[in-house]
C-alpha cells in the first residue's frame, strides 16, 4: 500500500543530551527501510537536508528552559499534525528540572564563567506544559523498539502498543528473580513505567526509574517499604530526584523525604 | 487435607531409588526424549529451568520465606528437594508469558495467515509439588475443559510428564492445608517421589501412576520399597503437615467477598498495594492475557502476540471511554474476589491453591491470608 505522498517526519531538539535522537540513529537496520516509507524532512542529526513547512509527525526531544524555546515549541506544534515527545526531558522536564524551586541565579554564577551570557527560565518544564502532546514516549534514553513502534503506529493511524504498567511486569515476563524481595535491593521498578524490558534487575541492579512513573504509581507505599528495608531518608529522596524529578508522583515523594533546608 | 494415614497417598507398588543412582532417572528421561525441567538455583532463588545433571538441583539448599521476603540458606543435609516453591511456576512452560498466535503477510490484494505448529516437545517437570498439581489442574480446567479449548496449551500439557515430589520442608508462606491441596500429593502425576533423608540412608520412594511413568521406572535400578521405607515416607508427609502454620479460613469466604465490596479494608490494602502485577505473574493459576498486533516497517506483515496481562493494569479493564477499574482499590478487590470467590462460581473451585507465592513476591509484603482475616474482623460496612 504505497501512500500517495510519503508522510513527513521531523525531529526537534530542546534542552537535552541528544541521547534519545541517537536511539533513532541507532536503528541502523531499520532507519533505511523507514526512509523508504517516510520522508525524514527535518532531522539535523541524520541529514543536512531540511525541508521546511508542515510535518505529519514531529518527535520532540528535550525540555523547555528558555524563552526562545517557549516560542519555538508553539511554532513546531502549529506545523505538526501529530506531536510525540521522546524521553524523560521532553516528557517530565529531565534531570535539569532539579533546578525547579531552587536559586537559578546562584547556580549560574557558580557554573558559568560569564553568567551574563546565560538567558534561562527559572524552571525546566515538559513539552506538555506548553502545547498539546499526542503521545509521550518514556525513558532516559528511550527504547529504540518502542520508538519504531510509535512511529509505525502513527504512520498506520493506530494507537502505539506500549504498556503503561510497572517494570515488574517485564521482570516477571523474562523470569528475572525479583531483587527487592530476594535481596532487599531498593528497586523503583514497582512504580516505574515499563518499556526498558527490565534491563537493570536482569543485571542485578535495582531499577532507578529512568522511565518515570507508571500509570498508577504508589510511591508512598514503596518508600515506606524501602525504609523498612533500611534505606535512609536521603537515599529515598535522591532516588526520586533524577531524570523524572518533576513528574508529580516522584516529586511528591522526593519532597516528603528531603531535608527541611532543601 | 488432614494427617490421617488414609489421606496419604497409597504407597502400594512403590520402589526405592538410592541417592547415588538419582542421575539414572535424569538419564532415563533424556534417553526417552524428554527435556528435563527442574528446580535449579539462579540469582539467589530456586527457579525452574532445564537441567541434565543431578548437580544442577539445589542440593542441600532451602528457602526462608515471608511476606515480601525470600532468602536461600544451607540445609544441614544434602536433600535434593528440601525447599518449597519459588518465584517461577510451571505455567512458565504450559502458559508462557509470550506466544505468537499468528503472522499475516500481504501479497498484492491477498493476505495469508501463518500459525506456528503446536509445540510438541516432550517435557518432564521434575519436582512438582501438591499445590502445583492443583494449579495445573485449575489452568487445564480453564484452557482445555471448557467450551473452547486452547490447542496450544492442550498440546503442551499432553506432552508433559509430571514427576511430583511430596513436600518435606514447607515455607512460612505455604497454606496448602487450608486450601485442601497439599502438602501430600494425591493424584495428577505420572511419577511420585518422596525423598527420605535419614541418619544412614538417602533414598527416593517412587511410584508410577501412568504408562509413561512406568516406562521411566523400568529403566532404573530400583528395589521394592520395604515397610520401613513406606513408614519413612509417611513420616515426611506428616512432618510437612505439622510444619505448616499459615492458615486461611475458607468457611463462607465466597459469600464474605461477594457481600462486602465496600468494606473499608479495601481502602486499607489499596494504600499499600503498588498495582505492580507481581502477585498475578507469580500466581500459578492466574491465566489472563492480552493480544497485540505488531506491524512490520513496510506495513506488509504483522504478528499477533499473546502476552500475560493482569487485573492490576489499567488497560486490562479498558472499554471505550477508559478503564473501568481506575483505582487500585477496585483492582485489588477484583483480584482477590475473583481468586477466592467468583472463581468458584465460574470454575467450580477456588482459584487459590495456597502456594504463598503472592505473599513472598509482593514487594510490599501484602498477604492474602491476612487480608482475609481483616475482611472477617470487620464484616459489612454500615450503610
Ligand atoms: S526487581 Fe524491581 S522491577 Fe523487578 S519485580 Fe522486583 S521490584 Fe519489580
Ligand atoms: S498485591 Fe502486592 S504484588 Fe500484587 S499488585 Fe499489589 S503490591 Fe503488587
Ligand atoms: S493467590 Fe497466592 S497463594 Fe493462592 S495460588 Fe495464587 S499465588 Fe498461590
Ligand atoms: S503450599 Fe504445600 S504443597 Fe505447596 S510447596 Fe508449600 S507445602 Fe508444598
GROMACS .gro file of N, CA, C and O in nm, chain A residues 40-144:
model
  420
   40UNK      N    1   1.209   1.177   0.582
   40UNK     CA    2   1.272   1.235   0.701
   40UNK      C    3   1.308   1.379   0.666
   40UNK      O    4   1.413   1.410   0.611
   41UNK      N    5   1.214   1.467   0.697
   41UNK     CA    6   1.217   1.603   0.643
   41UNK      C    7   1.299   1.700   0.728
   41UNK      O    8   1.350   1.799   0.677
   42UNK      N    9   1.309   1.670   0.857
   42UNK     CA   10   1.387   1.758   0.943
   42UNK      C   11   1.446   1.675   1.055
   42UNK      O   12   1.376   1.636   1.148
   43UNK      N   13   1.574   1.643   1.041
   43UNK     CA   14   1.643   1.563   1.143
   43UNK      C   15   1.792   1.593   1.128
   43UNK      O   16   1.867   1.516   1.070
   44UNK      N   17   1.833   1.712   1.178
   44UNK     CA   18   1.971   1.757   1.155
   44UNK      C   19   2.077   1.656   1.198
   44UNK      O   20   2.186   1.652   1.141
   45UNK      N   21   2.048   1.573   1.297
   45UNK     CA   22   2.147   1.473   1.339
   45UNK      C   23   2.166   1.365   1.233
   45UNK      O   24   2.263   1.291   1.236
   46UNK      N   25   2.068   1.354   1.144
   46UNK     CA   26   2.068   1.246   1.045
   46UNK      C   27   2.111   1.297   0.908
   46UNK      O   28   2.189   1.233   0.838
   47UNK      N   29   2.060   1.414   0.869
   47UNK     CA   30   2.089   1.464   0.735
   47UNK      C   31   2.084   1.616   0.733
   47UNK      O   32   2.004   1.678   0.804
   48UNK      N   33   2.170   1.676   0.650
   48UNK     CA   34   2.171   1.821   0.639
   48UNK      C   35   2.051   1.872   0.559
   48UNK      O   36   2.017   1.988   0.562
   49UNK      N   37   1.989   1.778   0.482
   49UNK     CA   38   1.874   1.819   0.401
   49UNK      C   39   1.756   1.849   0.493
   49UNK      O   40   1.713   1.764   0.569
   50UNK      N   41   1.710   1.971   0.490
   50UNK     CA   42   1.600   2.010   0.577
   50UNK      C   43   1.486   2.065   0.492
   50UNK      O   44   1.507   2.152   0.409
   51UNK      N   45   1.369   2.005   0.508
   51UNK     CA   46   1.252   2.054   0.435
   51UNK      C   47   1.168   2.138   0.530
   51UNK      O   48   1.130   2.090   0.636
   52UNK      N   49   1.142   2.261   0.491
   52UNK     CA   50   1.060   2.349   0.576
   52UNK      C   51   0.912   2.318   0.553
   52UNK      O   52   0.877   2.239   0.468
   53UNK      N   53   0.829   2.378   0.631
   53UNK     CA   54   0.686   2.363   0.607
   53UNK      C   55   0.617   2.287   0.717
   53UNK      O   56   0.649   2.304   0.834
   54UNK      N   57   0.522   2.200   0.677
   54UNK     CA   58   0.442   2.128   0.775
   54UNK      C   59   0.487   1.982   0.781
   54UNK      O   60   0.539   1.929   0.683
   55UNK      N   61   0.465   1.920   0.895
   55UNK     CA   62   0.511   1.782   0.915
   55UNK      C   63   0.395   1.695   0.964
   55UNK      O   64   0.307   1.741   1.036
   56UNK      N   65   0.397   1.570   0.922
   56UNK     CA   66   0.292   1.478   0.968
   56UNK      C   67   0.318   1.432   1.111
   56UNK      O   68   0.226   1.417   1.190
   57UNK      N   69   0.445   1.407   1.141
   57UNK     CA   70   0.481   1.361   1.276
   57UNK      C   71   0.607   1.434   1.322
   57UNK      O   72   0.709   1.429   1.254
   58UNK      N   73   0.596   1.498   1.437
   58UNK     CA   74   0.714   1.561   1.496
   58UNK      C   75   0.752   1.486   1.622
   58UNK      O   76   0.668   1.461   1.709
   59UNK      N   77   0.879   1.448   1.630
   59UNK     CA   78   0.932   1.387   1.752
   59UNK      C   79   1.009   1.497   1.825
   59UNK      O   80   1.098   1.559   1.766
   60UNK      N   81   0.974   1.521   1.949
   60UNK     CA   82   1.038   1.630   2.022
   60UNK      C   83   1.119   1.576   2.138
   60UNK      O   84   1.068   1.505   2.224
   61UNK      N   85   1.248   1.609   2.136
   61UNK     CA   86   1.337   1.572   2.246
   61UNK      C   87   1.369   1.698   2.326
   61UNK      O   88   1.384   1.805   2.270
   62UNK      N   89   1.377   1.685   2.457
   62UNK     CA   90   1.423   1.796   2.540
   62UNK      C   91   1.312   1.874   2.607
   62UNK      O   92   1.195   1.867   2.569
   63UNK      N   93   1.352   1.951   2.709
   63UNK     CA   94   1.254   2.027   2.787
   63UNK      C   95   1.263   2.175   2.751
   63UNK      O   96   1.353   2.218   2.682
   64UNK      N   97   1.169   2.251   2.804
   64UNK     CA   98   1.166   2.395   2.777
   64UNK      C   99   1.236   2.467   2.892
   64UNK      O  100   1.193   2.461   3.007
   65UNK      N  101   1.348   2.535   2.856
   65UNK     CA  102   1.427   2.601   2.960
   65UNK      C  103   1.460   2.747   2.924
   65UNK      O  104   1.525   2.815   3.002
   66UNK      N  105   1.419   2.793   2.804
   66UNK     CA  106   1.447   2.932   2.767
   66UNK      C  107   1.322   2.995   2.706
   66UNK      O  108   1.233   2.924   2.658
   67UNK      N  109   1.319   3.127   2.706
   67UNK     CA  110   1.204   3.197   2.646
   67UNK      C  111   1.198   3.169   2.497
   67UNK      O  112   1.090   3.153   2.439
   68UNK      N  113   1.315   3.160   2.434
   68UNK     CA  114   1.321   3.131   2.291
   68UNK      C  115   1.255   2.997   2.260
   68UNK      O  116   1.174   2.985   2.169
   69UNK      N  117   1.289   2.895   2.341
   69UNK     CA  118   1.232   2.762   2.318
   69UNK      C  119   1.082   2.759   2.345
   69UNK      O  120   1.008   2.683   2.283
   70UNK      N  121   1.039   2.845   2.436
   70UNK     CA  122   0.897   2.851   2.469
   70UNK      C  123   0.817   2.894   2.345
   70UNK      O  124   0.708   2.848   2.320
   71UNK      N  125   0.875   2.984   2.268
   71UNK     CA  126   0.810   3.031   2.145
   71UNK      C  127   0.825   2.926   2.036
   71UNK      O  128   0.733   2.899   1.959
   72UNK      N  129   0.945   2.868   2.026
   72UNK     CA  130   0.976   2.773   1.919
   72UNK      C  131   0.882   2.651   1.923
   72UNK      O  132   0.836   2.604   1.820
   73UNK      N  133   0.850   2.604   2.043
   73UNK     CA  134   0.766   2.484   2.051
   73UNK      C  135   0.624   2.515   1.999
   73UNK      O  136   0.559   2.430   1.938
   74UNK      N  137   0.579   2.640   2.020
   74UNK     CA  138   0.446   2.679   1.969
   74UNK      C  139   0.445   2.670   1.817
   74UNK      O  140   0.351   2.619   1.757
   75UNK      N  141   0.552   2.718   1.755
   75UNK     CA  142   0.563   2.715   1.609
   75UNK      C  143   0.566   2.571   1.558
   75UNK      O  144   0.498   2.537   1.462
   76UNK      N  145   0.642   2.486   1.627
   76UNK     CA  146   0.652   2.346   1.585
   76UNK      C  147   0.517   2.278   1.597
   76UNK      O  148   0.475   2.203   1.508
   77UNK      N  149   0.448   2.306   1.704
   77UNK     CA  150   0.315   2.246   1.723
   77UNK      C  151   0.222   2.288   1.608
   77UNK      O  152   0.151   2.205   1.552
   78UNK      N  153   0.226   2.415   1.573
   78UNK     CA  154   0.139   2.464   1.464
   78UNK      C  155   0.168   2.393   1.333
   78UNK      O  156   0.080   2.371   1.252
   79UNK      N  157   0.293   2.355   1.313
   79UNK     CA  158   0.332   2.295   1.185
   79UNK      C  159   0.331   2.143   1.188
   79UNK      O  160   0.372   2.079   1.091
   80UNK      N  161   0.284   2.082   1.300
   80UNK     CA  162   0.287   1.936   1.311
   80UNK      C  163   0.146   1.881   1.327
   80UNK      O  164   0.071   1.927   1.412
   81UNK      N  165   0.115   1.781   1.245
   81UNK     CA  166  -0.016   1.715   1.260
   81UNK      C  167  -0.019   1.640   1.393
   81UNK      O  168  -0.114   1.649   1.468
   82UNK      N  169   0.084   1.559   1.415
   82UNK     CA  170   0.095   1.486   1.541
   82UNK      C  171   0.229   1.520   1.604
   82UNK      O  172   0.330   1.532   1.534
   83UNK      N  173   0.226   1.532   1.737
   83UNK     CA  174   0.349   1.565   1.808
   83UNK      C  175   0.371   1.465   1.921
   83UNK      O  176   0.284   1.443   2.004
   84UNK      N  177   0.486   1.400   1.916
   84UNK     CA  178   0.520   1.298   2.016
   84UNK      C  179   0.647   1.341   2.089
   84UNK      O  180   0.746   1.377   2.024
   85UNK      N  181   0.644   1.340   2.221
   85UNK     CA  182   0.766   1.372   2.294
   85UNK      C  183   0.847   1.243   2.312
   85UNK      O  184   0.789   1.136   2.331
   86UNK      N  185   0.978   1.255   2.303
   86UNK     CA  186   1.063   1.137   2.324
   86UNK      C  187   1.158   1.161   2.442
   86UNK      O  188   1.236   1.253   2.441
   87UNK      N  189   1.144   1.078   2.544
   87UNK     CA  190   1.238   1.079   2.654
   87UNK      C  191   1.195   1.160   2.776
   87UNK      O  192   1.097   1.235   2.774
   88UNK      N  193   1.272   1.140   2.883
   88UNK     CA  194   1.238   1.198   3.013
   88UNK      C  195   1.241   1.351   3.012
   88UNK      O  196   1.160   1.415   3.079
   89UNK      N  197   1.332   1.413   2.934
   89UNK     CA  198   1.340   1.559   2.934
   89UNK      C  199   1.211   1.618   2.877
   89UNK      O  200   1.148   1.705   2.938
   90UNK      N  201   1.173   1.570   2.760
   90UNK     CA  202   1.055   1.624   2.693
   90UNK      C  203   0.927   1.587   2.766
   90UNK      O  204   0.829   1.661   2.766
   91UNK      N  205   0.927   1.471   2.830
   91UNK     CA  206   0.805   1.421   2.892
   91UNK      C  207   0.789   1.467   3.037
   91UNK      O  208   0.679   1.490   3.083
   92UNK      N  209   0.902   1.481   3.108
   92UNK     CA  210   0.891   1.517   3.250
   92UNK      C  211   0.976   1.637   3.291
   92UNK      O  212   0.967   1.682   3.405
   93UNK      N  213   1.060   1.690   3.202
   93UNK     CA  214   1.145   1.803   3.240
   93UNK      C  215   1.291   1.765   3.256
   93UNK      O  216   1.378   1.851   3.260
   94UNK      N  217   1.317   1.635   3.268
   94UNK     CA  218   1.455   1.586   3.271
   94UNK      C  219   1.530   1.615   3.401
   94UNK      O  220   1.475   1.670   3.496
   95UNK      N  221   1.657   1.577   3.401
   95UNK     CA  222   1.742   1.596   3.520
   95UNK      C  223   1.758   1.745   3.548
   95UNK      O  224   1.775   1.788   3.662
   96UNK      N  225   1.749   1.827   3.441
   96UNK     CA  226   1.766   1.972   3.458
   96UNK      C  227   1.652   2.034   3.539
   96UNK      O  228   1.663   2.147   3.586
   97UNK      N  229   1.544   1.960   3.560
   97UNK     CA  230   1.434   2.012   3.641
   97UNK      C  231   1.470   2.011   3.790
   97UNK      O  232   1.393   2.058   3.873
   98UNK      N  233   1.588   1.958   3.823
   98UNK     CA  234   1.634   1.965   3.962
   98UNK      C  235   1.644   2.111   4.007
   98UNK      O  236   1.640   2.141   4.126
   99UNK      N  237   1.658   2.201   3.911
   99UNK     CA  238   1.671   2.342   3.948
   99UNK      C  239   1.537   2.405   3.986
   99UNK      O  240   1.535   2.510   4.049
  100UNK      N  241   1.427   2.339   3.949
  100UNK     CA  242   1.296   2.396   3.978
  100UNK      C  243   1.282   2.421   4.129
  100UNK      O  244   1.314   2.334   4.209
  101UNK      N  245   1.236   2.540   4.163
  101UNK     CA  246   1.216   2.572   4.305
  101UNK      C  247   1.345   2.603   4.378
  101UNK      O  248   1.346   2.618   4.500
  102UNK      N  249   1.455   2.610   4.305
  102UNK     CA  250   1.581   2.646   4.371
  102UNK      C  251   1.633   2.777   4.311
  102UNK      O  252   1.571   2.835   4.222
  103UNK      N  253   1.749   2.821   4.358
  103UNK     CA  254   1.800   2.951   4.317
  103UNK      C  255   1.886   2.941   4.190
  103UNK      O  256   2.003   2.908   4.195
  104UNK      N  257   1.824   2.974   4.078
  104UNK     CA  258   1.892   2.958   3.949
  104UNK      C  259   2.009   3.054   3.934
  104UNK      O  260   2.115   3.017   3.884
  105UNK      N  261   1.990   3.178   3.979
  105UNK     CA  262   2.096   3.279   3.966
  105UNK      C  263   2.223   3.230   4.034
  105UNK      O  264   2.334   3.242   3.982
  106UNK      N  265   2.206   3.169   4.150
  106UNK     CA  266   2.321   3.119   4.224
  106UNK      C  267   2.389   3.004   4.147
  106UNK      O  268   2.510   3.002   4.131
  107UNK      N  269   2.308   2.913   4.094
  107UNK     CA  270   2.364   2.802   4.015
  107UNK      C  271   2.446   2.857   3.899
  107UNK      O  272   2.559   2.816   3.876
  108UNK      N  273   2.386   2.952   3.826
  108UNK     CA  274   2.453   3.005   3.707
  108UNK      C  275   2.585   3.071   3.745
  108UNK      O  276   2.688   3.051   3.681
  109UNK      N  277   2.584   3.145   3.857
  109UNK     CA  278   2.706   3.215   3.896
  109UNK      C  279   2.816   3.116   3.935
  109UNK      O  280   2.934   3.142   3.916
  110UNK      N  281   2.778   3.001   3.985
  110UNK     CA  282   2.878   2.902   4.025
  110UNK      C  283   2.931   2.825   3.904
  110UNK      O  284   3.049   2.795   3.893
  111UNK      N  285   2.842   2.798   3.808
  111UNK     CA  286   2.878   2.710   3.698
  111UNK      C  287   2.947   2.782   3.582
  111UNK      O  288   3.043   2.731   3.525
  112UNK      N  289   2.900   2.902   3.547
  112UNK     CA  290   2.950   2.966   3.425
  112UNK      C  291   3.047   3.080   3.454
  112UNK      O  292   3.028   3.159   3.547
  113UNK      N  293   3.150   3.089   3.370
  113UNK     CA  294   3.248   3.195   3.384
  113UNK      C  295   3.185   3.330   3.353
  113UNK      O  296   3.220   3.433   3.412
  114UNK      N  297   3.093   3.330   3.257
  114UNK     CA  298   3.027   3.456   3.218
  114UNK      C  299   2.876   3.443   3.231
  114UNK      O  300   2.805   3.424   3.133
  115UNK      N  301   2.827   3.453   3.353
  115UNK     CA  302   2.684   3.434   3.377
  115UNK      C  303   2.599   3.527   3.292
  115UNK      O  304   2.485   3.494   3.259
  116UNK      N  305   2.654   3.640   3.252
  116UNK     CA  306   2.573   3.738   3.177
  116UNK      C  307   2.529   3.684   3.040
  116UNK      O  308   2.436   3.734   2.979
  117UNK      N  309   2.597   3.581   2.989
  117UNK     CA  310   2.558   3.524   2.859
  117UNK      C  311   2.439   3.428   2.872
  117UNK      O  312   2.383   3.384   2.774
  118UNK      N  313   2.405   3.389   2.993
  118UNK     CA  314   2.302   3.287   3.013
  118UNK      C  315   2.164   3.352   3.026
  118UNK      O  316   2.143   3.441   3.109
  119UNK      N  317   2.074   3.306   2.940
  119UNK     CA  318   1.937   3.356   2.946
  119UNK      C  319   1.846   3.234   2.960
  119UNK      O  320   1.810   3.172   2.861
  120UNK      N  321   1.816   3.198   3.082
  120UNK     CA  322   1.739   3.075   3.104
  120UNK      C  323   1.618   3.101   3.193
  120UNK      O  324   1.618   3.193   3.276
  121UNK      N  325   1.516   3.021   3.173
  121UNK     CA  326   1.398   3.027   3.259
  121UNK      C  327   1.432   2.967   3.395
  121UNK      O  328   1.525   2.886   3.406
  122UNK      N  329   1.354   3.002   3.494
  122UNK     CA  330   1.379   2.950   3.629
  122UNK      C  331   1.345   2.802   3.641
  122UNK      O  332   1.388   2.735   3.733
  123UNK      N  333   1.268   2.752   3.545
  123UNK     CA  334   1.226   2.612   3.554
  123UNK      C  335   1.256   2.537   3.424
  123UNK      O  336   1.267   2.598   3.317
  124UNK      N  337   1.267   2.406   3.435
  124UNK     CA  338   1.272   2.318   3.318
  124UNK      C  339   1.140   2.244   3.317
  124UNK      O  340   1.106   2.176   3.414
  125UNK      N  341   1.065   2.259   3.209
  125UNK     CA  342   0.930   2.202   3.208
  125UNK      C  343   0.909   2.110   3.088
  125UNK      O  344   0.971   2.128   2.983
  126UNK      N  345   0.820   2.013   3.106
  126UNK     CA  346   0.792   1.922   2.995
  126UNK      C  347   0.715   1.992   2.882
  126UNK      O  348   0.651   2.094   2.905
  127UNK      N  349   0.724   1.935   2.764
  127UNK     CA  350   0.658   1.993   2.647
  127UNK      C  351   0.508   2.007   2.671
  127UNK      O  352   0.445   2.105   2.630
  128UNK      N  353   0.450   1.911   2.742
  128UNK     CA  354   0.305   1.913   2.761
  128UNK      C  355   0.258   2.030   2.847
  128UNK      O  356   0.140   2.059   2.854
  129UNK      N  357   0.352   2.098   2.916
  129UNK     CA  358   0.313   2.219   2.990
  129UNK      C  359   0.289   2.335   2.894
  129UNK      O  360   0.235   2.438   2.934
  130UNK      N  361   0.331   2.319   2.768
  130UNK     CA  362   0.327   2.431   2.674
  130UNK      C  363   0.234   2.410   2.557
  130UNK      O  364   0.167   2.503   2.513
  131UNK      N  365   0.231   2.288   2.505
  131UNK     CA  366   0.146   2.260   2.387
  131UNK      C  367   0.079   2.124   2.406
  131UNK      O  368   0.117   2.045   2.492
  132UNK      N  369  -0.019   2.097   2.323
  132UNK     CA  370  -0.087   1.967   2.326
  132UNK      C  371   0.010   1.861   2.272
  132UNK      O  372   0.072   1.879   2.167
  133UNK      N  373   0.021   1.752   2.346
  133UNK     CA  374   0.110   1.643   2.304
  133UNK      C  375   0.024   1.521   2.272
  133UNK      O  376  -0.065   1.486   2.350
  134UNK      N  377   0.048   1.457   2.158
  134UNK     CA  378  -0.036   1.344   2.118
  134UNK      C  379   0.006   1.213   2.185
  134UNK      O  380  -0.076   1.126   2.207
  135UNK      N  381   0.135   1.201   2.213
  135UNK     CA  382   0.181   1.079   2.279
  135UNK      C  383   0.315   1.108   2.344
  135UNK      O  384   0.395   1.186   2.292
  136UNK      N  385   0.338   1.046   2.459
  136UNK     CA  386   0.465   1.067   2.529
  136UNK      C  387   0.540   0.935   2.537
  136UNK      O  388   0.487   0.837   2.591
  137UNK      N  389   0.660   0.935   2.486
  137UNK     CA  390   0.742   0.814   2.492
  137UNK      C  391   0.842   0.832   2.605
  137UNK      O  392   0.911   0.934   2.613
  138UNK      N  393   0.847   0.732   2.693
  138UNK     CA  394   0.928   0.745   2.815
  138UNK      C  395   1.069   0.693   2.796
  138UNK      O  396   1.098   0.621   2.702
  139UNK      N  397   1.152   0.724   2.896
  139UNK     CA  398   1.285   0.665   2.902
  139UNK      C  399   1.397   0.765   2.898
  139UNK      O  400   1.383   0.875   2.844
  140UNK      N  401   1.509   0.728   2.959
  140UNK     CA  402   1.628   0.812   2.957
  140UNK      C  403   1.747   0.721   2.934
  140UNK      O  404   1.809   0.678   3.027
  141UNK      N  405   1.777   0.687   2.806
  141UNK     CA  406   1.704   0.731   2.687
  141UNK      C  407   1.585   0.639   2.657
  141UNK      O  408   1.564   0.539   2.725
  142UNK      N  409   1.512   0.675   2.550
  142UNK     CA  410   1.401   0.592   2.505
  142UNK      C  411   1.454   0.458   2.453
  142UNK      O  412   1.571   0.444   2.423
  143UNK      N  413   1.362   0.363   2.441
  143UNK     CA  414   1.396   0.232   2.388
  143UNK      C  415   1.370   0.234   2.237
  143UNK      O  416   1.265   0.280   2.193
  144UNK      N  417   1.465   0.184   2.159
  144UNK     CA  418   1.450   0.201   2.014
  144UNK      C  419   1.334   0.120   1.957
  144UNK      O  420   1.269   0.164   1.863
   0.00000   0.00000   0.00000
